[in-house]
CSV table of C-alpha atoms in Angstrom, one decimal:
chain,number,residue,atom,x,y,z
A,146,UNK,CA,11.2,-7.5,10.8
A,147,UNK,CA,8.0,-5.6,11.6
A,148,UNK,CA,5.8,-7.2,8.8
A,149,UNK,CA,2.1,-8.8,9.2
A,150,UNK,CA,1.4,-12.2,8.2
A,151,UNK,CA,-1.9,-12.8,7.4
A,152,UNK,CA,-3.5,-16.7,6.1
A,153,UNK,CA,-4.5,-17.7,4.6
A,154,UNK,CA,-2.1,-16.9,2.1
A,155,UNK,CA,-5.4,-18.5,-0.7
A,156,UNK,CA,-9.7,-18.4,0.0
A,157,UNK,CA,-11.0,-20.1,-2.9
A,158,UNK,CA,-15.4,-19.7,-1.5
A,159,UNK,CA,-19.3,-19.7,-3.5
A,160,UNK,CA,-20.1,-16.0,-4.1
A,161,UNK,CA,-22.6,-16.1,-0.7
A,162,UNK,CA,-20.4,-17.4,1.5
A,163,UNK,CA,-18.7,-15.1,3.8
A,164,UNK,CA,-14.5,-15.3,3.9
A,165,UNK,CA,-12.2,-14.2,7.1
A,166,UNK,CA,-9.1,-13.1,6.9
A,167,UNK,CA,-6.7,-13.3,10.1
A,168,UNK,CA,-3.0,-11.2,9.9
A,169,UNK,CA,-0.8,-11.6,13.1
A,170,UNK,CA,1.8,-8.5,13.7
A,171,UNK,CA,5.1,-8.0,15.7
A,172,UNK,CA,5.8,-4.6,17.3
A,173,UNK,CA,2.9,-2.3,18.4
A,174,UNK,CA,0.4,-0.4,16.6
A,175,UNK,CA,-1.4,2.8,16.9
A,176,UNK,CA,-3.8,1.4,14.1
A,177,UNK,CA,-4.2,-1.4,11.6
A,178,UNK,CA,-5.5,-0.2,7.9
A,179,UNK,CA,-6.5,-3.7,5.5
A,180,UNK,CA,-5.8,-2.2,1.5
A,181,UNK,CA,-7.3,-4.4,-1.6
A,182,UNK,CA,-5.5,-4.8,-4.1
A,183,UNK,CA,-7.2,-5.8,-7.8
A,184,UNK,CA,-4.7,-8.3,-9.6
A,185,UNK,CA,-1.9,-5.8,-11.0
A,186,UNK,CA,-3.5,-2.2,-9.8
A,187,UNK,CA,-3.1,0.3,-7.1
A,188,UNK,CA,-5.0,0.3,-3.6
A,189,UNK,CA,-7.5,1.0,-2.0
A,190,UNK,CA,-8.0,1.0,1.7
A,191,UNK,CA,-10.7,-0.9,3.6
A,192,UNK,CA,-10.4,-0.3,6.9
A,193,UNK,CA,-8.6,1.6,10.2
A,194,UNK,CA,-8.9,0.5,13.1
A,195,UNK,CA,-7.2,2.7,16.5
A,196,UNK,CA,-5.6,0.4,18.9
A,197,UNK,CA,-8.2,0.9,21.4
A,198,UNK,CA,-10.3,-0.4,19.2
A,199,UNK,CA,-11.4,-3.7,19.0
A,200,UNK,CA,-14.1,-4.2,16.8
A,201,UNK,CA,-15.3,-2.2,14.0
A,202,UNK,CA,-18.3,-2.3,11.2
A,203,UNK,CA,-18.0,-1.4,6.9
A,204,UNK,CA,-20.5,-2.3,4.6
A,205,UNK,CA,-20.0,-6.2,4.8
A,206,UNK,CA,-16.8,-5.4,6.7
A,207,UNK,CA,-15.5,-6.1,10.0
A,208,UNK,CA,-12.7,-5.9,11.4
A,209,UNK,CA,-11.4,-7.1,14.8
A,210,UNK,CA,-8.0,-6.1,17.1
A,211,UNK,CA,-6.8,-7.5,19.8
A,212,UNK,CA,-3.8,-6.1,20.2
A,213,UNK,CA,-2.8,-8.5,23.8
A,214,UNK,CA,-2.3,-11.3,20.5
A,215,UNK,CA,-1.0,-9.2,17.9
A,216,UNK,CA,-3.3,-9.4,15.6
A,217,UNK,CA,-6.7,-8.4,13.0
A,218,UNK,CA,-9.3,-10.6,11.8
A,219,UNK,CA,-10.5,-9.3,8.4
A,220,UNK,CA,-14.6,-10.7,7.8
A,221,UNK,CA,-16.2,-9.9,4.8
A,222,UNK,CA,-19.6,-10.7,4.7
A,223,UNK,CA,-22.6,-12.3,2.1
A,224,UNK,CA,-19.0,-12.0,-0.5
A,225,UNK,CA,-19.9,-11.6,-4.5
A,226,UNK,CA,-17.4,-12.1,-7.7
A,227,UNK,CA,-16.5,-8.6,-7.3
A,228,UNK,CA,-14.9,-8.7,-3.8
A,229,UNK,CA,-12.4,-11.5,-6.4
A,230,UNK,CA,-9.0,-9.4,-5.2
A,231,UNK,CA,-5.7,-10.0,-2.5
A,232,UNK,CA,-6.2,-8.2,0.8
A,233,UNK,CA,-4.1,-7.1,3.0
A,234,UNK,CA,-3.4,-5.8,6.4
A,235,UNK,CA,-1.6,-3.1,7.4
A,236,UNK,CA,0.3,-1.8,10.6
A,237,UNK,CA,0.9,1.9,11.4
A,238,UNK,CA,4.4,1.9,13.8
A,239,UNK,CA,5.8,5.3,14.3
A,240,UNK,CA,5.7,8.2,14.2
A,241,UNK,CA,4.9,10.0,10.2
A,242,UNK,CA,2.7,7.6,9.2
A,243,UNK,CA,4.9,5.1,7.3
A,244,UNK,CA,2.5,1.8,6.8
A,245,UNK,CA,4.6,-2.0,7.6
A,246,UNK,CA,2.1,-4.7,4.2
A,247,UNK,CA,1.9,-8.3,5.2
A,248,UNK,CA,2.2,-10.5,3.2
A,249,UNK,CA,-1.1,-10.9,1.8
A,250,UNK,CA,-4.2,-13.3,1.3
A,251,UNK,CA,-5.6,-13.6,-2.3
A,252,UNK,CA,-9.7,-14.0,-2.2
A,253,UNK,CA,-11.5,-15.5,-5.5
A,254,UNK,CA,-14.9,-15.5,-4.8
A,255,UNK,CA,-16.9,-17.4,-8.0
A,256,UNK,CA,-20.0,-17.3,-9.5
B,54,UNK,CA,-11.3,14.8,-6.3
B,55,UNK,CA,-10.2,12.0,-4.6
B,56,UNK,CA,-7.5,10.4,-7.0
B,57,UNK,CA,-3.9,9.4,-7.2
B,58,UNK,CA,-3.2,9.3,-11.1
B,59,UNK,CA,1.2,7.8,-12.0
B,60,UNK,CA,2.1,8.1,-15.9
B,61,UNK,CA,2.9,5.7,-17.0
B,62,UNK,CA,1.2,2.9,-16.8
B,63,UNK,CA,4.3,0.5,-18.7
B,64,UNK,CA,7.1,1.6,-19.0
B,65,UNK,CA,10.1,-0.3,-20.2
B,66,UNK,CA,13.6,0.9,-20.0
B,67,UNK,CA,18.0,0.1,-20.7
B,68,UNK,CA,20.0,-0.6,-18.1
B,69,UNK,CA,21.7,2.8,-19.4
B,70,UNK,CA,18.8,5.2,-19.3
B,71,UNK,CA,17.1,7.1,-17.8
B,72,UNK,CA,14.1,8.1,-17.7
B,73,UNK,CA,11.6,9.8,-14.7
B,74,UNK,CA,7.9,8.1,-13.3
B,75,UNK,CA,5.4,11.1,-11.8
B,76,UNK,CA,2.8,11.5,-9.3
B,77,UNK,CA,-0.2,13.8,-9.1
B,78,UNK,CA,-2.9,14.0,-6.3
B,79,UNK,CA,-5.1,17.4,-6.0
B,80,UNK,CA,-6.6,16.4,-2.3
B,81,UNK,CA,-5.0,18.7,-1.0
B,82,UNK,CA,-2.6,15.3,0.9
B,83,UNK,CA,0.7,16.4,2.6
B,84,UNK,CA,2.5,13.1,2.9
B,85,UNK,CA,3.6,11.5,-0.9
B,86,UNK,CA,4.5,8.2,-0.7
B,87,UNK,CA,6.7,5.5,-3.0
B,88,UNK,CA,6.5,1.4,-2.6
B,89,UNK,CA,7.7,-0.6,-5.2
B,90,UNK,CA,5.8,-3.6,-5.2
B,91,UNK,CA,7.1,-7.9,-6.5
B,92,UNK,CA,5.0,-10.3,-8.0
B,93,UNK,CA,3.0,-11.8,-5.3
B,94,UNK,CA,4.6,-9.9,-2.5
B,95,UNK,CA,3.5,-6.8,-0.5
B,96,UNK,CA,3.8,-4.0,-1.3
B,97,UNK,CA,7.5,-2.2,0.4
B,98,UNK,CA,8.4,1.8,0.5
B,99,UNK,CA,10.5,3.9,-1.1
B,100,UNK,CA,10.8,6.9,0.7
B,101,UNK,CA,7.9,9.6,2.2
B,102,UNK,CA,8.1,13.3,1.1
B,103,UNK,CA,5.8,15.4,4.7
B,104,UNK,CA,5.5,19.0,3.3
B,105,UNK,CA,7.8,18.2,0.1
B,106,UNK,CA,10.4,17.1,2.5
B,107,UNK,CA,12.4,13.7,2.3
B,108,UNK,CA,11.3,11.7,6.0
B,109,UNK,CA,12.3,8.6,5.1
B,110,UNK,CA,14.8,7.0,2.8
B,111,UNK,CA,14.7,3.1,3.0
B,112,UNK,CA,18.0,2.2,2.3
B,113,UNK,CA,16.8,2.5,-1.5
B,114,UNK,CA,20.1,2.4,-4.0
B,115,UNK,CA,20.6,5.8,-5.3
B,116,UNK,CA,19.6,5.0,-9.6
B,117,UNK,CA,16.0,6.6,-7.7
B,118,UNK,CA,16.2,8.7,-7.1
B,119,UNK,CA,13.1,11.0,-5.4
B,120,UNK,CA,11.7,14.6,-5.6
B,121,UNK,CA,8.9,16.7,-4.8
B,122,UNK,CA,8.9,19.5,-6.8
B,123,UNK,CA,5.9,20.8,-4.9
B,124,UNK,CA,2.9,19.7,-2.8
B,125,UNK,CA,1.0,17.9,-5.5
B,126,UNK,CA,3.6,16.7,-7.2
B,127,UNK,CA,5.7,13.6,-6.5
B,128,UNK,CA,8.5,11.5,-9.7
B,129,UNK,CA,11.4,9.4,-9.4
B,130,UNK,CA,14.0,9.5,-11.2
B,131,UNK,CA,15.5,6.3,-12.8
B,132,UNK,CA,19.4,5.3,-13.6
B,133,UNK,CA,21.1,2.2,-14.1
B,134,UNK,CA,18.8,0.7,-12.6
B,135,UNK,CA,18.3,-3.2,-13.1
B,136,UNK,CA,16.5,-6.1,-14.3
B,137,UNK,CA,16.1,-7.1,-10.4
B,138,UNK,CA,13.9,-3.7,-10.2
B,139,UNK,CA,11.3,-4.6,-12.6
B,140,UNK,CA,8.0,-4.2,-10.5
B,141,UNK,CA,5.5,-2.5,-9.9
B,142,UNK,CA,6.2,1.0,-8.2
B,143,UNK,CA,3.0,3.0,-6.7
B,144,UNK,CA,2.8,6.3,-5.5
B,145,UNK,CA,0.5,7.2,-2.8
B,146,UNK,CA,-1.0,10.2,-0.2
B,147,UNK,CA,-2.8,11.1,2.9
B,148,UNK,CA,-3.2,14.5,4.5
B,149,UNK,CA,-1.0,14.1,7.1
B,150,UNK,CA,2.5,12.3,7.4
B,151,UNK,CA,1.8,11.2,11.2
B,152,UNK,CA,0.1,8.2,12.5
B,153,UNK,CA,-3.5,7.7,11.6
B,154,UNK,CA,-3.9,8.4,8.4
B,155,UNK,CA,-5.3,5.9,5.1
B,156,UNK,CA,-3.4,6.3,2.2
B,157,UNK,CA,-5.0,6.7,-1.3
B,158,UNK,CA,-3.0,5.0,-3.3
B,159,UNK,CA,-2.2,5.7,-7.9
B,160,UNK,CA,-3.5,2.4,-10.5
B,161,UNK,CA,1.2,2.4,-10.7
B,162,UNK,CA,3.4,2.5,-13.1
B,163,UNK,CA,4.6,-1.3,-14.0
B,164,UNK,CA,8.5,-0.8,-14.9
B,165,UNK,CA,10.1,-3.7,-17.2
B,166,UNK,CA,14.3,-3.1,-17.4
B,167,UNK,CA,15.7,-5.1,-20.0
């Protein structure tokens, strides 16, 4: 399976703290994307990092990609209660843009 | 308009019923996707339509039948489902059916098969 693995599976932090989630994958990729899913709802795209990029920022989000280790991390700084959600990495490895999602990290931010 | 809409929000159906899930986007996207998501699991790709042609079918049982009437609409026809098919069904679209584009997801249809 090319499915990514995220760790930790669950993360509980206080508001204002930083949250770091990691993703590992198995095959060569074109790019890696991160998505957020609030409980039982649709996914929201957060950020896309291409295979030739090492780091990308978007607001309070920082994503790194290490293709030699086949891993990525998502850092959310100064977390808020509204960041409570499940976070999935998704690898884009073929020519047709289909994504393979990792197992996800469930983040809980306590006010 | 950056929204993907799905109807219905919830669906309960018996194993002998026939029903359809609908998905619509008006962003001019040329690729549309169906995913199945079981509780506490990641979404799993079922079908991909690119330029209204079925380009990927991930070995989904024939009791699921996709249809793309035009570039804005995507249907999933359901027939003779099993209780294990109960899940959240997500529709998504992207600008192109090629690598490098983010996907926009609808809110999903929560399906229960009794």
